[in-house]
Every structure is written in C-alpha cells, then in structure tokens.
C-alpha cells in the first residue's frame, strides 16, 4: 500500500473530547485514485493534512510510501512525494506572480540559486 492508516484519531480541542477523525482506517494502493467526500467539518482536510504531515498524528499509525508520518527526519521527503491542493487558493500561493511562486518552490527544494531562473523559464514554457 502507498498509504496505510490504522485507527487514526485527531482532535483540535486540547481535551480530546470532540474528534475531527476517530478510528479511521485507510488503505490506498499505488496507482489507485481515491476521492474523499463529506460534509463541511467532516474531517476530509484534517485527514489529508495528516497524510502529508501538516498536522501531527495524535493517535494511530500512518505511513505514506513506507514513511512513518511521525518521523520528523523524513517530513521533507514525505512532502516531496505527497502534495495537496488547498480549498482556498489564497492559502496555497506565496506570490501573485507565477514565476515568483515557481521560484519559491525551487528555493525550498534547495535548488542552487543560479539554476532557478532557467528552471522557472522552462516551467513557464510547458
């Protein structure tokens, strides 16, 4: 399985009395397409944020490509292979200029500064 989750629980309140996720089991095979549907507040975004380690896993087990999402040393590796598109584009873009937004991503992947302009231009020509 590319994503494997067992008994995932997450609560936004400190007392843990109200759960966004409670005892969620999830198995996604490599190459499989999955849609997560639900009402507002049902935990869809919370689950995806746990899969790419944007929110800490409070309870249960969760691996992506055999990477334990709790392993802080592998968070960057995990995020290189597991991305998400946010509901609100304002939360996703860092610049209103496309070239600057592309460059920001390259900088975060520690691409040498001298290579960034050429890579940005190549991406813009796609």
Coordinates of C-alpha atoms in Angstrom, one line a residue:
X1 CA 0.0 0.0 0.0
X2 CA 1.2 3.5 -0.8
X3 CA -0.9 4.9 2.1
X4 CA -1.7 2.8 5.1
X5 CA -3.5 4.2 8.1
X6 CA -4.9 2.4 11.2
X7 CA -7.0 3.8 14.0
X8 CA -6.2 7.4 13.1
X9 CA -7.7 9.9 15.6
X10 CA -7.3 13.7 15.7
X11 CA -8.9 16.3 17.9
X12 CA -8.5 20.1 17.6
X13 CA -9.5 20.6 21.2
X14 CA -6.9 20.0 23.9
X15 CA -9.1 17.8 26.0
X16 CA -9.7 15.4 23.1
X17 CA -13.5 15.3 23.7
X18 CA -14.5 16.2 20.1
X19 CA -12.8 14.4 17.3
X20 CA -12.3 15.5 13.7
X21 CA -11.1 12.0 13.0
X22 CA -11.9 9.0 15.1
X23 CA -10.6 5.5 14.5
X24 CA -10.1 6.0 10.7
X25 CA -8.6 3.1 8.8
X26 CA -7.3 3.8 5.3
X27 CA -5.5 1.7 2.6
X28 CA -4.6 3.2 -0.8
X29 CA -2.7 1.1 -3.3
X30 CA -0.1 2.6 -5.6
X31 CA -1.8 3.9 -8.8
X32 CA -5.2 3.9 -7.2
X33 CA -7.4 7.0 -7.4
X34 CA -9.4 7.9 -4.3
X35 CA -11.9 10.6 -3.6
X36 CA -12.7 11.7 -0.1
X37 CA -16.2 13.1 0.2
X38 CA -18.1 14.5 3.1
X39 CA -19.9 17.5 4.6
X40 CA -18.1 20.6 5.8
X41 CA -16.3 19.8 9.0
X42 CA -16.3 16.0 8.5
X43 CA -12.5 15.7 8.6
X44 CA -11.5 15.5 4.9
X45 CA -8.9 18.2 5.1
X46 CA -7.7 17.0 8.5
X47 CA -7.1 13.6 7.1
X48 CA -5.1 14.9 4.1
X49 CA -3.1 17.2 6.4
X50 CA -2.2 14.2 8.5
X51 CA -1.2 12.2 5.4
X52 CA 1.4 14.9 4.4
X53 CA 2.3 15.7 8.0
X54 CA 1.0 19.2 8.1
X55 CA -0.8 18.2 11.2
X56 CA 0.8 15.9 13.8
X57 CA -0.6 12.4 14.1
X58 CA -2.0 12.2 17.6
X59 CA -3.2 8.6 17.7
X60 CA -2.9 5.6 15.4
X61 CA -0.4 4.6 12.7
X62 CA 0.0 6.2 9.3
X63 CA 2.6 5.5 6.6
X64 CA 3.0 7.0 3.1
X65 CA 5.3 5.1 0.8
X66 CA 6.6 3.3 3.8
X67 CA 7.5 6.6 5.5
X68 CA 6.1 6.9 9.0
X69 CA 4.5 10.4 9.1
X70 CA 5.7 10.8 12.7
X71 CA 9.3 10.6 11.7
X72 CA 10.3 14.3 11.7
X73 CA 13.6 13.5 9.8
X74 CA 11.6 12.3 6.8
X75 CA 9.0 15.1 6.6
X76 CA 10.6 16.8 3.7
X77 CA 10.9 13.5 1.8
X78 CA 7.3 12.8 2.5
X79 CA 6.2 16.2 1.3
X80 CA 8.2 15.8 -2.0
X81 CA 6.0 12.8 -2.9
X82 CA 2.7 13.8 -1.3
X83 CA 1.2 17.2 -2.0
X84 CA -2.2 18.7 -1.7
X85 CA -4.2 21.4 -3.3
X86 CA -5.8 23.6 -0.7
X87 CA -9.5 24.6 -1.0
X88 CA -8.7 28.3 -0.8
X89 CA -6.0 29.3 -3.4
X90 CA -5.0 32.2 -1.1
X91 CA -3.6 29.6 1.3
X92 CA -1.5 28.0 -1.4
X93 CA 0.2 30.7 -3.3
X94 CA 3.0 32.8 -1.9
X95 CA 3.1 35.4 -4.7
X96 CA 0.7 36.9 -7.2
X97 CA 3.4 36.4 -9.9
X98 CA 3.6 32.9 -11.3
X99 CA 7.4 33.0 -11.8
X100 CA 8.0 34.0 -8.2
X101 CA 5.7 31.2 -7.0
X102 CA 7.6 28.6 -9.0
X103 CA 10.9 30.0 -7.8
X104 CA 9.7 29.8 -4.2
X105 CA 9.2 26.1 -4.6
X106 CA 12.6 25.6 -6.1
X107 CA 14.2 27.5 -3.3
X108 CA 12.5 25.3 -0.7
X109 CA 14.0 22.2 -2.5
X110 CA 17.4 23.9 -2.2
X111 CA 18.0 24.2 -5.9
X112 CA 21.1 26.3 -6.4
X113 CA 20.2 30.0 -6.9
X114 CA 22.0 30.2 -10.3
X115 CA 19.8 27.4 -11.7
X116 CA 16.5 28.8 -10.6
X117 CA 15.9 31.4 -13.4
X118 CA 16.4 28.7 -16.1
X119 CA 14.2 26.2 -14.4
X120 CA 11.4 28.8 -13.8
X121 CA 11.6 29.7 -17.5
X122 CA 11.4 26.1 -18.6
X123 CA 8.3 25.5 -16.3
X124 CA 6.6 28.6 -17.8
X125 CA 7.1 27.3 -21.3
X126 CA 5.3 24.0 -20.5

